[in-house]
XYZ file of N, CA, C and O in Angstrom:
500
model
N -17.589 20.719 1.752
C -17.704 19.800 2.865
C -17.777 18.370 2.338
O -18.569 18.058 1.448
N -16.834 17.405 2.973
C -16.907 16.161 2.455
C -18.246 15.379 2.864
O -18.806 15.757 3.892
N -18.712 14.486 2.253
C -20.096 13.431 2.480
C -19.767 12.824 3.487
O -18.592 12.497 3.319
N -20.149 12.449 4.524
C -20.572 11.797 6.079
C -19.612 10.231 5.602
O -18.644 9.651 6.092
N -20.621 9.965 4.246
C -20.355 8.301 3.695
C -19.524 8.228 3.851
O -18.930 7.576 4.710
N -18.873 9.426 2.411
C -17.244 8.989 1.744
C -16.634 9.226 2.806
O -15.577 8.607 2.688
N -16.641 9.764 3.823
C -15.424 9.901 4.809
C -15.430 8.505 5.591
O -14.281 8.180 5.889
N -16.440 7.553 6.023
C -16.553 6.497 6.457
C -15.918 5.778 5.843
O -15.054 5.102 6.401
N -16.181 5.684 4.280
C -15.377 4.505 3.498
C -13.893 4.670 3.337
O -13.042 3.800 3.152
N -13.729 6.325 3.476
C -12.592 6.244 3.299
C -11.520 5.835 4.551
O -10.336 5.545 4.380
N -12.183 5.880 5.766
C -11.512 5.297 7.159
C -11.545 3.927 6.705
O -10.440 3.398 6.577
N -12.643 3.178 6.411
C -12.482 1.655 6.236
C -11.280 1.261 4.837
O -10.690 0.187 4.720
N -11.184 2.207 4.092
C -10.235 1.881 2.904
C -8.819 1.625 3.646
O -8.046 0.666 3.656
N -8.815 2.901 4.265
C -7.571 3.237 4.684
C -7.085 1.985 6.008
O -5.965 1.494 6.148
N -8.069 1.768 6.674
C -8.187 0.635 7.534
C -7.795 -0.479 6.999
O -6.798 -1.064 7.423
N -8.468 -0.896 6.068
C -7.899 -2.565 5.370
C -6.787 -1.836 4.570
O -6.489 -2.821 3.894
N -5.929 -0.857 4.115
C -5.016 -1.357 3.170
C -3.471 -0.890 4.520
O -2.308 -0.770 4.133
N -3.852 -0.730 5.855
C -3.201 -0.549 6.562
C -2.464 -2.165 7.138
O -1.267 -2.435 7.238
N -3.644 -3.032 7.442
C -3.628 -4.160 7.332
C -3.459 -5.440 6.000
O -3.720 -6.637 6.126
N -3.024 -4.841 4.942
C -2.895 -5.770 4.151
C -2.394 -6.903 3.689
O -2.535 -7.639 2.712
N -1.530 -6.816 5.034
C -0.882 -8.246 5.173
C -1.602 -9.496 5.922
O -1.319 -10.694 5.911
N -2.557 -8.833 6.526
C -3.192 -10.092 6.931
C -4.331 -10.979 6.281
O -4.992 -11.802 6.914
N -4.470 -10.703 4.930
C -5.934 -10.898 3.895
C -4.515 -12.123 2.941
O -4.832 -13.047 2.192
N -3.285 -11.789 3.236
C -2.756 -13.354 2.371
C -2.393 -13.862 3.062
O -1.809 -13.302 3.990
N -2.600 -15.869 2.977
C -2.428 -16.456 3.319
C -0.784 -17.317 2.844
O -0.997 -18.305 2.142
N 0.246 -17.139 3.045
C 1.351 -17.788 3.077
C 1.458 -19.341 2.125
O 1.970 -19.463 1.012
N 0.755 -20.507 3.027
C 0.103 -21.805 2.771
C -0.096 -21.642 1.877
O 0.589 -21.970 0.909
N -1.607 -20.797 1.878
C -2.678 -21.227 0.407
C -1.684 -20.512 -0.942
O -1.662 -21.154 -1.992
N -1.104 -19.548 -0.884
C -0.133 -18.752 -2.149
C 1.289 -20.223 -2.296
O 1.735 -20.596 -3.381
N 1.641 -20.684 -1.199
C 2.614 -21.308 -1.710
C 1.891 -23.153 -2.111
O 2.682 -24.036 -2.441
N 0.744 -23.368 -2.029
C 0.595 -24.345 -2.391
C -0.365 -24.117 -3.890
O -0.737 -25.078 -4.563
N -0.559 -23.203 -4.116
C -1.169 -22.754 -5.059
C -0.220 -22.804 -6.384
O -0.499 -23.459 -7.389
N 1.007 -21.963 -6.213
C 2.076 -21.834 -7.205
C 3.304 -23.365 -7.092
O 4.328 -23.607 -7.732
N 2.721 -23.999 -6.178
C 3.639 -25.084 -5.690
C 5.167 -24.569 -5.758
O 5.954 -24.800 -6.676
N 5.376 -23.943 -4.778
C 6.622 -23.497 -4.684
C 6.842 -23.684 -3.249
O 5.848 -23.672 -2.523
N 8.138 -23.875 -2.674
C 8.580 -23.979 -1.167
C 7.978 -22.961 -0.377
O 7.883 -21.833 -0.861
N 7.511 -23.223 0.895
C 6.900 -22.341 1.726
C 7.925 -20.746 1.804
O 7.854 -19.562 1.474
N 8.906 -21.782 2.519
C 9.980 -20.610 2.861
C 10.497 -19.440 1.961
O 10.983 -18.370 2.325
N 10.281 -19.892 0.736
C 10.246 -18.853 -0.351
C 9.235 -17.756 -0.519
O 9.341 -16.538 -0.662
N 8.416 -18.426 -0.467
C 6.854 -17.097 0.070
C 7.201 -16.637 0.861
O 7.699 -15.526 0.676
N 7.155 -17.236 2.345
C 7.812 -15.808 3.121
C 8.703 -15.377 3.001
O 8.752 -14.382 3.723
N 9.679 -15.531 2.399
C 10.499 -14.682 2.281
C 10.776 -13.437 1.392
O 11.481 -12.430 1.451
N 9.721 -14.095 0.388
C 9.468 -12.791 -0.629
C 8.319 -11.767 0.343
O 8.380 -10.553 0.538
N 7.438 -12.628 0.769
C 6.200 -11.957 1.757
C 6.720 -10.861 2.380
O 6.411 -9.733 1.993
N 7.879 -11.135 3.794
C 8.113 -10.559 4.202
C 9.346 -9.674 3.575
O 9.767 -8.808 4.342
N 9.913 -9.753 2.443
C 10.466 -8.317 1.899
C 9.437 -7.493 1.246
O 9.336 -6.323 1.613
N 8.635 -7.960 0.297
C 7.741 -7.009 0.426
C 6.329 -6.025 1.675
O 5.554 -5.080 1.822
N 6.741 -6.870 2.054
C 5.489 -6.054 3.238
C 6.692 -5.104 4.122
O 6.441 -4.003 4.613
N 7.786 -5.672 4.182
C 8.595 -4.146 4.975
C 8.687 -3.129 4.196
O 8.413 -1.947 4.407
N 9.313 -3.945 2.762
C 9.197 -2.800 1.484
C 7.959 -1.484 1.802
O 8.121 -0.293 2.071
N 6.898 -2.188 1.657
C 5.356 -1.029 1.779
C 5.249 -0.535 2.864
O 4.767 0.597 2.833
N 5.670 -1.169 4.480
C 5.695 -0.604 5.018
C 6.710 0.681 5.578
O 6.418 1.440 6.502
N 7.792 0.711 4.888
C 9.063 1.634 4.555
C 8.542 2.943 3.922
O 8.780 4.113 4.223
N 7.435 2.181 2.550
C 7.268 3.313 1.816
C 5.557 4.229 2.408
O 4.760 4.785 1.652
N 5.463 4.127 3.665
C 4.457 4.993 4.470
C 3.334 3.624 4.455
O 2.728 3.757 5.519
N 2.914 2.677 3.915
C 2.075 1.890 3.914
C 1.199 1.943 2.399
O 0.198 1.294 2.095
N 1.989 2.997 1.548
C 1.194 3.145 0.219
C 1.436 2.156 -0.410
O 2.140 1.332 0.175
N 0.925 1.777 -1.987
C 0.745 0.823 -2.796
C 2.296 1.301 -3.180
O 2.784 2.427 -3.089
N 2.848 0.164 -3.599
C 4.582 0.145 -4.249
C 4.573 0.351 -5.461
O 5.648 0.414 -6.058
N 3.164 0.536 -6.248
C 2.938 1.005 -7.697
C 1.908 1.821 -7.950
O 0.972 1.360 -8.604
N 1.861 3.156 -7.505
C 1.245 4.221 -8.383
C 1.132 4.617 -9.494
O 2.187 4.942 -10.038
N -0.038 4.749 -10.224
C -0.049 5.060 -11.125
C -0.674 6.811 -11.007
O -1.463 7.012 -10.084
N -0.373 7.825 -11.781
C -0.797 8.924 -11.446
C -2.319 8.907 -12.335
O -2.532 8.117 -13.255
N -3.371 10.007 -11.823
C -4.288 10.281 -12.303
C -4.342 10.196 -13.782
O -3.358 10.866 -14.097
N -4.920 9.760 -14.944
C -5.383 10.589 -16.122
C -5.388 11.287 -16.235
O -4.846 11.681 -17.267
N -6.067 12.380 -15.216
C -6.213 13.740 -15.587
C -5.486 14.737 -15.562
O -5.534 15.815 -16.154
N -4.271 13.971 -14.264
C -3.509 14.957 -14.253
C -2.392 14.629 -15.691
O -1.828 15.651 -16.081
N -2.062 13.404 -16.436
C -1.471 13.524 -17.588
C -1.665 14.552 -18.350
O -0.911 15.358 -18.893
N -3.191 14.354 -18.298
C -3.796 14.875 -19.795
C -3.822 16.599 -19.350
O -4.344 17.272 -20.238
N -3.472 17.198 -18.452
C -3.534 17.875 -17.832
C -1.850 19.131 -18.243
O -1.652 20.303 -18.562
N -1.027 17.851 -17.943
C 0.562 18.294 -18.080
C 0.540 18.532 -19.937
O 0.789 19.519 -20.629
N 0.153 17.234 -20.251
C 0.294 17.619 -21.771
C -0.129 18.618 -22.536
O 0.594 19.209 -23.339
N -1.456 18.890 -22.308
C -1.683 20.287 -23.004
C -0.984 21.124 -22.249
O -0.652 22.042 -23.000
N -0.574 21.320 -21.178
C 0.379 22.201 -21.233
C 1.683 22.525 -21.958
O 2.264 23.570 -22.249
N 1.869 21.476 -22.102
C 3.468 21.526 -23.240
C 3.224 21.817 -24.293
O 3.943 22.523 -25.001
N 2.034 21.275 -24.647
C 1.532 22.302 -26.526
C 1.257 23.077 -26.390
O 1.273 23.753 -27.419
N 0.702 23.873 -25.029
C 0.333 25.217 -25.185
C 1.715 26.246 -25.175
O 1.776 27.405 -25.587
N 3.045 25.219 -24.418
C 3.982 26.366 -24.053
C 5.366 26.527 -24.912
O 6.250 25.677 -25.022
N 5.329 27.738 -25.453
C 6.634 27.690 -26.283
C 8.065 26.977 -25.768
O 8.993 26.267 -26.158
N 7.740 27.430 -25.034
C 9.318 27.344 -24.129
C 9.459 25.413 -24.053
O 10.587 24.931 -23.948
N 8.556 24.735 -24.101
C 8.224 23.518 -24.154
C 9.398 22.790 -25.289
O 10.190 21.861 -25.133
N 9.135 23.565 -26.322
C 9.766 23.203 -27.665
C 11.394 23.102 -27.300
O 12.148 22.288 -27.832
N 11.798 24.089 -26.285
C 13.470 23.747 -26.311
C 13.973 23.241 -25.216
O 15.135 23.113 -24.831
N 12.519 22.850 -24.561
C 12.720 21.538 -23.035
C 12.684 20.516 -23.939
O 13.741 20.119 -23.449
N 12.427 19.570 -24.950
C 11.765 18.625 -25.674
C 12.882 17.555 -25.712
O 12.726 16.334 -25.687
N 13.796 18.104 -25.763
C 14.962 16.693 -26.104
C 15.757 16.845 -25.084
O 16.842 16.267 -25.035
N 15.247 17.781 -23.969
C 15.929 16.959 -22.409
C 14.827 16.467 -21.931
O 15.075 15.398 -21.375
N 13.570 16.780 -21.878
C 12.757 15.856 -21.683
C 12.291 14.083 -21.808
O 11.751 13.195 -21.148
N 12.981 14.352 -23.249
C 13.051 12.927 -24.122
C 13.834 12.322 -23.579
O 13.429 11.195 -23.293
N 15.767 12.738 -22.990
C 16.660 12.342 -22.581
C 16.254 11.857 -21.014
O 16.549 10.717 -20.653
N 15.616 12.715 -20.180
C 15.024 12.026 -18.980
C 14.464 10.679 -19.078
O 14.811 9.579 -18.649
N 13.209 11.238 -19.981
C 12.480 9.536 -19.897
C 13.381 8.202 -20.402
O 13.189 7.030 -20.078
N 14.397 8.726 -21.272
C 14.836 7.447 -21.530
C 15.440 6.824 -20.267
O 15.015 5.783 -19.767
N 16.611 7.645 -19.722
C 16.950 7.488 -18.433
C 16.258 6.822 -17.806
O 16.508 5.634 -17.601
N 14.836 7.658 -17.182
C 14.101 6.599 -16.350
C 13.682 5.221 -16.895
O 13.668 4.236 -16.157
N 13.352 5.165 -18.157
C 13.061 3.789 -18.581
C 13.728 2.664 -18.328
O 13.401 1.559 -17.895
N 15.834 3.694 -19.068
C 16.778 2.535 -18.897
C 16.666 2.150 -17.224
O 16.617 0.937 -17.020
N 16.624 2.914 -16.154
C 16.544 2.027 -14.907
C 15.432 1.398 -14.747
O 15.554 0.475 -13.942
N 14.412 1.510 -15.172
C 13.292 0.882 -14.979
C 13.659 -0.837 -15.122
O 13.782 -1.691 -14.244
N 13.761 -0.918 -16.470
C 14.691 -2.036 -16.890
C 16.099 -2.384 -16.474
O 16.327 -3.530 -16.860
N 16.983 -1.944 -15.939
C 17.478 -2.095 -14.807
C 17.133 -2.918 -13.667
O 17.499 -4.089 -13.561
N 16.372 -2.255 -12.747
C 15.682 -2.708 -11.582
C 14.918 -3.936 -11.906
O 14.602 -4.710 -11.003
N 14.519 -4.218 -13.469
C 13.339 -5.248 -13.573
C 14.528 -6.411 -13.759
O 14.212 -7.542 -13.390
N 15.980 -6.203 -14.348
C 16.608 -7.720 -14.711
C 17.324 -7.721 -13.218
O 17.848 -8.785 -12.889
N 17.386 -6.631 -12.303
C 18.206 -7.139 -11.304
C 17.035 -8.239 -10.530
O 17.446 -9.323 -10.114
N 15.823 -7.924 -10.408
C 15.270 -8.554 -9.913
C 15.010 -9.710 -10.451
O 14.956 -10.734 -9.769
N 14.772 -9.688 -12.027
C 14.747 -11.320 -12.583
C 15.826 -11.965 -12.132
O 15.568 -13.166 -12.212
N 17.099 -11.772 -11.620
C 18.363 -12.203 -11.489
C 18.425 -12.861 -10.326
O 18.741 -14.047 -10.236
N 18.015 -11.851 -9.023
C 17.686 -12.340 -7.963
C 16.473 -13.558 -7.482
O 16.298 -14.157 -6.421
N 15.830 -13.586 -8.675
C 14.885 -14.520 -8.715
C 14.847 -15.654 -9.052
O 14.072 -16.533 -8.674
N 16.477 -15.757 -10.483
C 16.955 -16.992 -11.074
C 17.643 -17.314 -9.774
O 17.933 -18.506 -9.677
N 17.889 -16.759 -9.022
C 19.211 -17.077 -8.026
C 18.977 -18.056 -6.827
O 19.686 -18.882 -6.253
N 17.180 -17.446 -6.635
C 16.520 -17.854 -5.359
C 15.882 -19.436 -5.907
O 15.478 -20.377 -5.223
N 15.983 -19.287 -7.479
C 14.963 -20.648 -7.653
C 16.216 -21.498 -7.831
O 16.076 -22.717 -7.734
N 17.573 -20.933 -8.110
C 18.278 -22.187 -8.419
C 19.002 -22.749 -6.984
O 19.474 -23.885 -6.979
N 19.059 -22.002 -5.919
C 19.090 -22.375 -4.441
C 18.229 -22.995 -3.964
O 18.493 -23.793 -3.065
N 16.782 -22.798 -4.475
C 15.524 -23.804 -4.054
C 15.630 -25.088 -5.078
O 15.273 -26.100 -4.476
N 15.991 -25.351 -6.374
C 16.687 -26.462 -6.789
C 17.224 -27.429 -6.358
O 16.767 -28.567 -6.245
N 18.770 -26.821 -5.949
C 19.741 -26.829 -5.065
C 19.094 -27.772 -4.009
O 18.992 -28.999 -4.022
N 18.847 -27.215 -3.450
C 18.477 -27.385 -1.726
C 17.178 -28.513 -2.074
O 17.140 -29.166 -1.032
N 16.347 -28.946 -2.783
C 15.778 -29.801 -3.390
C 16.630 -31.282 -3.464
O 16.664 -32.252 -2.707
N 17.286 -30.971 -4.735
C 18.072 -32.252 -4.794
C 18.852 -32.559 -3.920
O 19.149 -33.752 -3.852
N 19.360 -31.762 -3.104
C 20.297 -32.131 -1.974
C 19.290 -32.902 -0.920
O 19.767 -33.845 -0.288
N 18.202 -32.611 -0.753
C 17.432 -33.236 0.226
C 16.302 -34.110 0.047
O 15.454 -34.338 0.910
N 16.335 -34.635 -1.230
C 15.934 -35.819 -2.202
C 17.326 -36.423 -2.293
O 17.520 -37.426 -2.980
């Protein structure tokens, strides 16, 4: 049976990270980084549809510890492990190479947005 508490906190957790768009302020983030307003929201609002697309969860999970440490001794315990090992290896690289992927498309899109906010700077200076 769950604790009375934890089930309370966990409604209020779940409560504020349902709402998490309303705890940043737009203004104060874009005068902070001194960057154009319109650029904050616009990153603002791709990410907040982003999270809200992905059920309202965090856009970066990290899995348990335990369950790592969990998977791994399993693979030393299992023979059969030994002749999964270098498609295993071949996966992760995979995922890595897109990882890095996804990270320069986005640096790209980011050189793109600051040299349009440049742009659009000197044009209006």
């Amino acid at each position: 049976k769950l604790n009375p508490l934890y089930s309370n906190q966990t409604k209020i957790a779940r409560a504020l990270l349902s709402e998490f768009y309303e705890y940043v302020d737009v203004l104060d983030v874009s005068a902070a980084l001194d960057i154009n307003v319109s650029i904050i929201q616009f990153a603002f609002d791709y990410w907040k549809e982003k999270r809200k697309l992905n059920g309202n969860n965090p856009l970066i999970c990290l899995p348990p510890l335990s369950k790592l440490v969990e998977q791994s001794s399993k693979l030393k315990n299992d023979p059969e492990s030994n002749e999964l090992d270098p498609f295993l290896k071949l996966v992760s690289l995979r995922q890595d190479l897109e990882r890095a992927r996804v990270l320069v498309h986005m640096a790209e899109r980011r050189e793109r947005l600051k040299e349009a906010s440049t742009k659009l700077s000197i044009f209006c200076y």
